[in-house]
PDB file of C-alpha atoms in Angstrom:
ATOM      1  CA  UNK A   1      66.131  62.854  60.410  1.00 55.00           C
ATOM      2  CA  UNK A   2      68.527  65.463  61.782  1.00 53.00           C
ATOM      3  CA  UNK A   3      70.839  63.024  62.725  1.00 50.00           C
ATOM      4  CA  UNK A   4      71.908  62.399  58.916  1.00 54.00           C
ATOM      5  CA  UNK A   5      73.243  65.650  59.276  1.00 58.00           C
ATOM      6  CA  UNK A   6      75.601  65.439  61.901  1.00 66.00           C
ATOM      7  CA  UNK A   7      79.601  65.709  61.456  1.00 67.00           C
ATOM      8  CA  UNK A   8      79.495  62.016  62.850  1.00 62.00           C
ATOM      9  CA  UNK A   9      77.008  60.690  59.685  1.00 61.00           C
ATOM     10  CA  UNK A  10      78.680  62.841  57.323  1.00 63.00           C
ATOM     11  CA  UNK A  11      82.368  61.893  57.859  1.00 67.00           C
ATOM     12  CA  UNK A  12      81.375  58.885  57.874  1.00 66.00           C
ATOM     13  CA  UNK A  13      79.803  58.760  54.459  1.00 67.00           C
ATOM     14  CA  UNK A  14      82.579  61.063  53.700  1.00 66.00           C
ATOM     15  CA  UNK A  15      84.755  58.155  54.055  1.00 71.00           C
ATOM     16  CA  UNK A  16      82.565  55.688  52.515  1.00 66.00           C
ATOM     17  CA  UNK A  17      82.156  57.843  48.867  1.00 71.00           C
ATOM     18  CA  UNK A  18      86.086  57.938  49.422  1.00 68.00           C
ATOM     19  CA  UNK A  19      86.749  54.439  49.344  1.00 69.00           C
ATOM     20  CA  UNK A  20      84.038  53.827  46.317  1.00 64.00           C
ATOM     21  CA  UNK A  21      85.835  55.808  44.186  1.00 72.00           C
ATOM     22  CA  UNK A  22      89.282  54.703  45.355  1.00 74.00           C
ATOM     23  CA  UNK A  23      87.928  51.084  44.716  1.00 67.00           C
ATOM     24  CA  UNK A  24      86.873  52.627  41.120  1.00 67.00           C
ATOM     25  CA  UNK A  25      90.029  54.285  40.139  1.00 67.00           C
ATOM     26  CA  UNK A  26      91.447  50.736  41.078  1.00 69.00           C
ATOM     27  CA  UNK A  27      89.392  48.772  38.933  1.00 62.00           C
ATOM     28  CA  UNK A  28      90.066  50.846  36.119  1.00 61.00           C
ATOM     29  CA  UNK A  29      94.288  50.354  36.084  1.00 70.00           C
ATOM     30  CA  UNK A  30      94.206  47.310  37.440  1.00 72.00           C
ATOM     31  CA  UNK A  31      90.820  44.843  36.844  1.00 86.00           C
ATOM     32  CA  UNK A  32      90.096  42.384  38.801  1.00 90.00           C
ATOM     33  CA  UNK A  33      88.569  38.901  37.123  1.00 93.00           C
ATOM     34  CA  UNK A  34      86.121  36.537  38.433  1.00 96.00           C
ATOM     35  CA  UNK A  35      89.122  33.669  39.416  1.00 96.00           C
ATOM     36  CA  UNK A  36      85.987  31.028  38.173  1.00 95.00           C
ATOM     37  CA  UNK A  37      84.458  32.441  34.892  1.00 96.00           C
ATOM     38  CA  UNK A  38      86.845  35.285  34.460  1.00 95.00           C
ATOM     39  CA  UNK A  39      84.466  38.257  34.581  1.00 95.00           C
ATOM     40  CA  UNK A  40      86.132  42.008  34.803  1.00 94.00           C
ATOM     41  CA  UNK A  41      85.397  43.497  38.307  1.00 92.00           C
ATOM     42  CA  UNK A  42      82.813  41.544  39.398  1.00 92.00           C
ATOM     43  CA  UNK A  43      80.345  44.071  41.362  1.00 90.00           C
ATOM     44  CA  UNK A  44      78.508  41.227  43.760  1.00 91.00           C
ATOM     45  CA  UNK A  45      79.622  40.310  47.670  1.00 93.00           C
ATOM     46  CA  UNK A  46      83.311  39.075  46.908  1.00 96.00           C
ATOM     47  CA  UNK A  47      85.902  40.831  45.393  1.00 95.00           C
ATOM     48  CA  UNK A  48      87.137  37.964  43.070  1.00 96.00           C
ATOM     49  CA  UNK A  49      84.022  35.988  42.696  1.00 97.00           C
ATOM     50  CA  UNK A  50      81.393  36.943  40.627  1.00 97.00           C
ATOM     51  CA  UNK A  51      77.481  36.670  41.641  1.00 96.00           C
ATOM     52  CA  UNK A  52      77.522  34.068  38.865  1.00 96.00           C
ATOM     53  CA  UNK A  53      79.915  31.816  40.282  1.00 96.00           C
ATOM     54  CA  UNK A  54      79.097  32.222  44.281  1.00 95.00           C
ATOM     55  CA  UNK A  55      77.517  29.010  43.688  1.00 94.00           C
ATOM     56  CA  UNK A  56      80.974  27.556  43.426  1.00 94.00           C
ATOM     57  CA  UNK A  57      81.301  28.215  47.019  1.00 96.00           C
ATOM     58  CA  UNK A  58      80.688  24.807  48.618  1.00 94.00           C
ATOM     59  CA  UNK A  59      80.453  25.542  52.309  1.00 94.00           C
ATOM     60  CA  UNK A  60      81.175  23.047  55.469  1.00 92.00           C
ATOM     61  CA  UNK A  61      77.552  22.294  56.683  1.00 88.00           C
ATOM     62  CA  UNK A  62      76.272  19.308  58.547  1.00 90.00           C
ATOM     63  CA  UNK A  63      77.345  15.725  57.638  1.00 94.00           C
ATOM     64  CA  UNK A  64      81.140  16.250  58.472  1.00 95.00           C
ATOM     65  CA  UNK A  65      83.358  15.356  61.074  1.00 96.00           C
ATOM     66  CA  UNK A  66      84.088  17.609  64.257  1.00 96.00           C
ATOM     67  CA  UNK A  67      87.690  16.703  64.447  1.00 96.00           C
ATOM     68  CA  UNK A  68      89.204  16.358  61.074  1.00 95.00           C
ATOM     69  CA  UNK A  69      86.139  17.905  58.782  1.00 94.00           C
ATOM     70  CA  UNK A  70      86.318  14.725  56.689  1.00 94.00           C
ATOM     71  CA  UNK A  71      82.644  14.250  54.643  1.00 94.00           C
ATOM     72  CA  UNK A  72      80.829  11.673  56.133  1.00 94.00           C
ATOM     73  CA  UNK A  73      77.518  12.282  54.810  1.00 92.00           C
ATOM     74  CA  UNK A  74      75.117  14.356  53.166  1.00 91.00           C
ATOM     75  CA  UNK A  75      75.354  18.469  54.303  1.00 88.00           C
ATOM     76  CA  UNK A  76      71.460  17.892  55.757  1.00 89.00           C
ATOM     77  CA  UNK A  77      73.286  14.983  57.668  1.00 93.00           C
ATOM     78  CA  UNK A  78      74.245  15.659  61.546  1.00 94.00           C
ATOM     79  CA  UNK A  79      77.865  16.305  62.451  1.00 94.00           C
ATOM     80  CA  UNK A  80      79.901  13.563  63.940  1.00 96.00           C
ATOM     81  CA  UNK A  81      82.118  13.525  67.126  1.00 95.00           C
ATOM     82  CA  UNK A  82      84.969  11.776  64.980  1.00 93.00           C
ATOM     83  CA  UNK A  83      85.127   9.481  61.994  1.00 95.00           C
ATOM     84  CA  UNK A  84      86.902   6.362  61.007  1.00 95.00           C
ATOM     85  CA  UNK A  85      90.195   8.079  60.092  1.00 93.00           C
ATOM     86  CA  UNK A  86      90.520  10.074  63.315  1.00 94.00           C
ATOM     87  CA  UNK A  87      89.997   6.348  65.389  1.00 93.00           C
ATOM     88  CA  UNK A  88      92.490   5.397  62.905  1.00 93.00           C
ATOM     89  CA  UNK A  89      95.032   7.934  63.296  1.00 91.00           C
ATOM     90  CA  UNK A  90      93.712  10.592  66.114  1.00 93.00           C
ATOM     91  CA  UNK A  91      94.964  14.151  65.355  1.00 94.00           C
ATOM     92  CA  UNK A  92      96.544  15.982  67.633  1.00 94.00           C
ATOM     93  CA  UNK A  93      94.077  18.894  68.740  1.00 95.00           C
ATOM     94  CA  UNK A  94      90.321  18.120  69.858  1.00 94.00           C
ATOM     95  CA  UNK A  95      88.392  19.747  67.081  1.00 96.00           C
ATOM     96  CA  UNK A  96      88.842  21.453  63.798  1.00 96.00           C
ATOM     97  CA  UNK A  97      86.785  23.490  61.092  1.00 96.00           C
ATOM     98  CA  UNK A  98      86.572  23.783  57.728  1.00 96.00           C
ATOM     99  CA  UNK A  99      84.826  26.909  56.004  1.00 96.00           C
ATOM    100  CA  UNK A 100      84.435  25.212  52.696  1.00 95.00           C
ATOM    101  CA  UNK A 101      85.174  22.341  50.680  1.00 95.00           C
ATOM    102  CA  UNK A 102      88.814  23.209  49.151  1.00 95.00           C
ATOM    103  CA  UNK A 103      86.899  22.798  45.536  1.00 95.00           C
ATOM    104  CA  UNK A 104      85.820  25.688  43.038  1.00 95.00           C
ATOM    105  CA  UNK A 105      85.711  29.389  43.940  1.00 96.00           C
ATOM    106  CA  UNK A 106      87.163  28.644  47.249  1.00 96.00           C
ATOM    107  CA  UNK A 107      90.329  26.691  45.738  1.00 97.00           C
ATOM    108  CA  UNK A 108      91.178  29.062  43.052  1.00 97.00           C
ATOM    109  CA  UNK A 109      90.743  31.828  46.242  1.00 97.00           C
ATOM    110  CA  UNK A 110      94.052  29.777  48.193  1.00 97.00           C
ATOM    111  CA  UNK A 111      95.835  29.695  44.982  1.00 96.00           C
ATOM    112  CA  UNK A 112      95.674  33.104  43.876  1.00 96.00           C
ATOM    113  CA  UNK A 113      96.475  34.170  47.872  1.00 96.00           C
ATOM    114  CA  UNK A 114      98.923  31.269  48.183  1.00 93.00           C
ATOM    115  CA  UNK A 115     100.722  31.522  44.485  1.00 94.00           C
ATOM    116  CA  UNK A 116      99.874  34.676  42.355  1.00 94.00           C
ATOM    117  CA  UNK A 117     100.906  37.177  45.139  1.00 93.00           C
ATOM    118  CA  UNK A 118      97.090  38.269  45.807  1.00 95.00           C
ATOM    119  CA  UNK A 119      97.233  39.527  49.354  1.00 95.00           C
ATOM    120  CA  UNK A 120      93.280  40.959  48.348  1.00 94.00           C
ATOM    121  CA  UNK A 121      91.958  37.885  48.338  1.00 96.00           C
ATOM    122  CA  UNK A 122      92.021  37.036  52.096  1.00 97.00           C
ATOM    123  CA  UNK A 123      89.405  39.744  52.049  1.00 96.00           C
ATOM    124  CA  UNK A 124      87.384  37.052  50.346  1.00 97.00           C
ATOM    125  CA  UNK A 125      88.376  34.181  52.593  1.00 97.00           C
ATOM    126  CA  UNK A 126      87.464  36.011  55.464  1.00 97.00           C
ATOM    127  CA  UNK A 127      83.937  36.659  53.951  1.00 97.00           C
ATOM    128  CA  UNK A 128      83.103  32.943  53.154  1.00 97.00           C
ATOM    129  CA  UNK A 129      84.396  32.294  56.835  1.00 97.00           C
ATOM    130  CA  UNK A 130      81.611  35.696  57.957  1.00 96.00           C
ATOM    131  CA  UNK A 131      79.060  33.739  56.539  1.00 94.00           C
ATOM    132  CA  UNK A 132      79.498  30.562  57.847  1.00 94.00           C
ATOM    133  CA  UNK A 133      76.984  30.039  61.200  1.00 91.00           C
ATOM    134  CA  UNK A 134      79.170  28.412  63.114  1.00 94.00           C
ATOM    135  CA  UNK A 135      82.247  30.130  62.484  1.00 96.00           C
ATOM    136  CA  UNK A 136      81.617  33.133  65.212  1.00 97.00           C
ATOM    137  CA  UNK A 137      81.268  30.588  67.992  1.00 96.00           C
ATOM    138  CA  UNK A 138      84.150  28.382  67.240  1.00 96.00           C
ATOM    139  CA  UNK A 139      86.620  31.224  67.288  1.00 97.00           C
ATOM    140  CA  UNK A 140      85.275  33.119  70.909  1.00 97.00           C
ATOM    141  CA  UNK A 141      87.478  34.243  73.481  1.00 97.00           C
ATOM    142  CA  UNK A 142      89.967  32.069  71.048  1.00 97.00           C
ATOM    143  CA  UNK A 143      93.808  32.970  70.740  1.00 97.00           C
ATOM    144  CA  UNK A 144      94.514  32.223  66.972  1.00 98.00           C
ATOM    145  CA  UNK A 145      97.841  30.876  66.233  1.00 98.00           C
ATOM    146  CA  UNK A 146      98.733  31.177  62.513  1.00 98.00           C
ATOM    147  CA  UNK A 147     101.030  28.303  60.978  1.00 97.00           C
ATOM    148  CA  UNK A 148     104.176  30.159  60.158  1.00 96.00           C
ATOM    149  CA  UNK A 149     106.348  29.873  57.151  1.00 95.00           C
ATOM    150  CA  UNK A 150     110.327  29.407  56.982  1.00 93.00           C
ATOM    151  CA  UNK A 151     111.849  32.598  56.347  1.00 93.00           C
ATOM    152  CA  UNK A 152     113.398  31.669  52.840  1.00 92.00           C
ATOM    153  CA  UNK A 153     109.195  30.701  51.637  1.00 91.00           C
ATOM    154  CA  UNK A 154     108.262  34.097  53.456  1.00 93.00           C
ATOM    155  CA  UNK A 155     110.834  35.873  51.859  1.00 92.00           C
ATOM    156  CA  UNK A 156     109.711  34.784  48.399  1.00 92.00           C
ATOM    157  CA  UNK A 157     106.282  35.321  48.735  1.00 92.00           C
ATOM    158  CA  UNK A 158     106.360  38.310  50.724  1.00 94.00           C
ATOM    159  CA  UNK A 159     103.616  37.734  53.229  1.00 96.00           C
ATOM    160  CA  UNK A 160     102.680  34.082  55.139  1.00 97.00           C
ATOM    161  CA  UNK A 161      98.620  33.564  53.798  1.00 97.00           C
ATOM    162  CA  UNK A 162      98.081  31.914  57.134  1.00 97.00           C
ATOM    163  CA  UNK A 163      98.946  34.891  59.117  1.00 98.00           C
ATOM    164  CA  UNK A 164      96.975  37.555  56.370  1.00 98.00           C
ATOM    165  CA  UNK A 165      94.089  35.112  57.168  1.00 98.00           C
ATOM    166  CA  UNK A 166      94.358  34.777  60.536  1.00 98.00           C
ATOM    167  CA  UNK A 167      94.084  38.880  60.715  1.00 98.00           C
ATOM    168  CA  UNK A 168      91.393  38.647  58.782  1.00 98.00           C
ATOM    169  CA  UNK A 169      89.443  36.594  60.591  1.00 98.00           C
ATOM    170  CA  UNK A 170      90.447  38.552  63.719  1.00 97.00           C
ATOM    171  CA  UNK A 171      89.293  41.819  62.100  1.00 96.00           C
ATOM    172  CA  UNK A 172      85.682  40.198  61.114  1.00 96.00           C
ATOM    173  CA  UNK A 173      85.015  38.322  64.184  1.00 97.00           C
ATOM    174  CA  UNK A 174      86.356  41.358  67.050  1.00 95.00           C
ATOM    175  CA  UNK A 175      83.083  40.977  68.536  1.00 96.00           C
ATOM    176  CA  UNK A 176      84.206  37.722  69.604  1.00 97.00           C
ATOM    177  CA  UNK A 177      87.260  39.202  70.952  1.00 96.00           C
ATOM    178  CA  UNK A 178      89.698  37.345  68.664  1.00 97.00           C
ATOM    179  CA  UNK A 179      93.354  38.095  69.504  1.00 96.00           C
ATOM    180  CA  UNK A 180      96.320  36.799  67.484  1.00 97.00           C
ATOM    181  CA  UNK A 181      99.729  35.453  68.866  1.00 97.00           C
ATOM    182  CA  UNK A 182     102.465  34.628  66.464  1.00 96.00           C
ATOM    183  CA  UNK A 183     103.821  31.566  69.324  1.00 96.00           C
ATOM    184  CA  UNK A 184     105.162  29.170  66.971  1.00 97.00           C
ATOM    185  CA  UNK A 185     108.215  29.591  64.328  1.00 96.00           C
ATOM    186  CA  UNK A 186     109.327  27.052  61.646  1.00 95.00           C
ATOM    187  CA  UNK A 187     112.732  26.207  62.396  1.00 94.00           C
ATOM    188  CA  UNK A 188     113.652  23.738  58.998  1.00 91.00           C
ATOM    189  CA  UNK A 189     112.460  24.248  55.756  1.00 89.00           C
ATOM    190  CA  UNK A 190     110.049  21.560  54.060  1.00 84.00           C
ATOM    191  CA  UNK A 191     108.958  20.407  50.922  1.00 77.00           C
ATOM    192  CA  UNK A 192     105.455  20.640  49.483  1.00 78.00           C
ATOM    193  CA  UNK A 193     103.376  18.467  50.467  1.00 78.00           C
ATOM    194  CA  UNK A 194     101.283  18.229  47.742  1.00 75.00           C
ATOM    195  CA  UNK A 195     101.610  15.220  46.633  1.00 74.00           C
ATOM    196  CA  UNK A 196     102.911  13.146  49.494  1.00 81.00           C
ATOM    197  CA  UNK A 197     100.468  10.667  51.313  1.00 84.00           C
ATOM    198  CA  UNK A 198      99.280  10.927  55.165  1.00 82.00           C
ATOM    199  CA  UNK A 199     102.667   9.142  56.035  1.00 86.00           C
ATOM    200  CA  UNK A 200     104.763  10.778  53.847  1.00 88.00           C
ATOM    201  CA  UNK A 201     103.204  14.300  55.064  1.00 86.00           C
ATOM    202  CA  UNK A 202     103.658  13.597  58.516  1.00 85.00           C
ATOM    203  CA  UNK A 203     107.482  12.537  58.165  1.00 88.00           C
ATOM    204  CA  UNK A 204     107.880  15.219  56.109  1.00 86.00           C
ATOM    205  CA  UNK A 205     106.608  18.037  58.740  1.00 89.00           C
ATOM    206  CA  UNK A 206     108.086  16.374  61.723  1.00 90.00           C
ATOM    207  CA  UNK A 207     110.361  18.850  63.829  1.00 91.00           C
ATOM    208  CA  UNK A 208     109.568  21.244  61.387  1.00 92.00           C
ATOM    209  CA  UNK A 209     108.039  23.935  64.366  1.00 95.00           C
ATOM    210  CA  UNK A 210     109.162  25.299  67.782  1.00 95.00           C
ATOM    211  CA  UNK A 211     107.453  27.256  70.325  1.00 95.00           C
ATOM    212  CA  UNK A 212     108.745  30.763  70.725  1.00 96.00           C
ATOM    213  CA  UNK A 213     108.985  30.815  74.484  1.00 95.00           C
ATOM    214  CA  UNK A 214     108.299  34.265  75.505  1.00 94.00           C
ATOM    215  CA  UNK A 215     105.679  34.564  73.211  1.00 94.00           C
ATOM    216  CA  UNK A 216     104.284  31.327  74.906  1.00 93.00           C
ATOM    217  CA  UNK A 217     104.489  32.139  78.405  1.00 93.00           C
ATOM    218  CA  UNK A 218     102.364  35.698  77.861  1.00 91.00           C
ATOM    219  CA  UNK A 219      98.994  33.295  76.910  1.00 93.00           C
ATOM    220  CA  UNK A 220      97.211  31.620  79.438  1.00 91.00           C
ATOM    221  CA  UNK A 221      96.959  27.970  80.293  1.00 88.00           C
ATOM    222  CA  UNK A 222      93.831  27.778  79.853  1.00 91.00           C
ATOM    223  CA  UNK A 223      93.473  29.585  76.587  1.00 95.00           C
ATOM    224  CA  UNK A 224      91.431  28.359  73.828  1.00 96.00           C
ATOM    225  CA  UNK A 225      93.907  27.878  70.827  1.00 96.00           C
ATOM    226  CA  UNK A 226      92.971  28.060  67.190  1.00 97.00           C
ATOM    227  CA  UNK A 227      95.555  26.865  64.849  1.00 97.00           C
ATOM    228  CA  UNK A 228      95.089  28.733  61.115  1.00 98.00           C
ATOM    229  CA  UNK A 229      96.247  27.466  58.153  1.00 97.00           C
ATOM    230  CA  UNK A 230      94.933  27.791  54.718  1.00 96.00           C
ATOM    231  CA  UNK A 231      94.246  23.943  53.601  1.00 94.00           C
ATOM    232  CA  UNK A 232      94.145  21.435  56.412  1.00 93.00           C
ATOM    233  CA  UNK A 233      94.170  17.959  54.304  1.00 90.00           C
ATOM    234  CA  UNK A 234      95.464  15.230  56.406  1.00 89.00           C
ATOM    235  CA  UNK A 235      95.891  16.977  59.485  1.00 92.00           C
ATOM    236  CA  UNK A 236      99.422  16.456  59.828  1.00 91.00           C
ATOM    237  CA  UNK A 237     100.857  20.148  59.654  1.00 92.00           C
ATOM    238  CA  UNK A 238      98.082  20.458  62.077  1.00 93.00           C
ATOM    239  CA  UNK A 239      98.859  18.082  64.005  1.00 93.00           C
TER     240      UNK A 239
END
């Protein structure tokens, strides 16, 4: 029709063969790799996951907790309200999500954002979190808090993943009207916590965060909160 000829359609596709052959030009100096089976600029729905390997995307269905996301059954199995670990030790926030199980595609994803200075593959992230059904509702009206860094881990890496994600997500889900607030800062530096059990992590982490007052007092009281972070394991950063 006509209208595929207006300035509006045109700069618009304009824009579109722009950033195809910017995204070419790209690939060419520097190629991207499948981060599962290693494949050169993989041309499917993710940018470092090849259509091969989407399969290695193990997403959070049913059969999970609604708290903690622990596994507590089969993905055709119904949700939970909370499981035997959150009786045992209760987190400290009514409900949680995970996208995906932190296995596969979706590991090597974190690591590559996390460790090999990747900022890209948050792109990703926030497309595994797009497809995910339950995702859009979860995060409406919803103020997302990312967990910050201390400034000597920032300054190394360059960027915090949590906050890159939490953009993200707030880019991908503005329908929902997703806003960001950076409330909380990480006043002592930690260790990893890696390898430390569920009482080791939370001694570790204690007093590690403060509210940043100002930036507090602007949200609501009744806002809906949505901590980010990039691995939630034993909920104790979390928490």
């Amino acid at each position: 029709g006509a209208w595929k000829h207006s300035p509006f359609y045109m700069l618009k596709a304009a824009k579109q063969s722009a950033r195809t052959a910017c995204r070419k030009l790209l690939d060419f100096l520097f190629p991207r790799r499948c981060l599962v089976c290693g494949a050169v600029n993989p041309d499917g729905k993710y940018g470092y996951v090849c259509p091969e390997c989407e399969g290695e995307i193990h997403m959070m269905r049913g059969g999970h907790c609604l708290v903690c996301a622990e596994i507590v059954g089969m993905p055709d199995a119904p949700n939970v309200p909370f499981c035997a670990k959150c009786a045992e030790h209760p987190p400290a926030f009514r409900r949680g999500m995970a996208v995906c199980v932190f296995d596969g595609a979706a590991r090597e994803l974190v690591h590559e954002l996390k460790y090999k200075s990747t900022p890209a593959a948050v792109n990703d992230i926030a497309l595994i979190a797009k497809s995910h059904g339950e995702v859009a509702g979860y995060l409406k009206d919803s103020i997302l808090v990312p967990v910050p860094l201390h400034r000597s881990r920032r300054r190394q890496r360059k960027y915090n993943q949590s906050e890159l994600i939490a953009r993200a997500l707030a880019k991908n889900f503005a329908e929902e009207n997703v806003k960001i607030c950076g409330m909380l800062a990480r006043i002592r530096k930690t260790g990893t916590q890696t390898m430390l059990d569920r009482e080791a992590r939370a001694k570790n982490i204690k007093g590690a965060f403060k509210c940043i007052k100002r930036k507090c007092e602007s949200v609501p009281k009744n806002a809906r909160i949505v901590l980010v972070d990039d691995v939630m394991t034993t909920t104790a950063t979390l928490s």
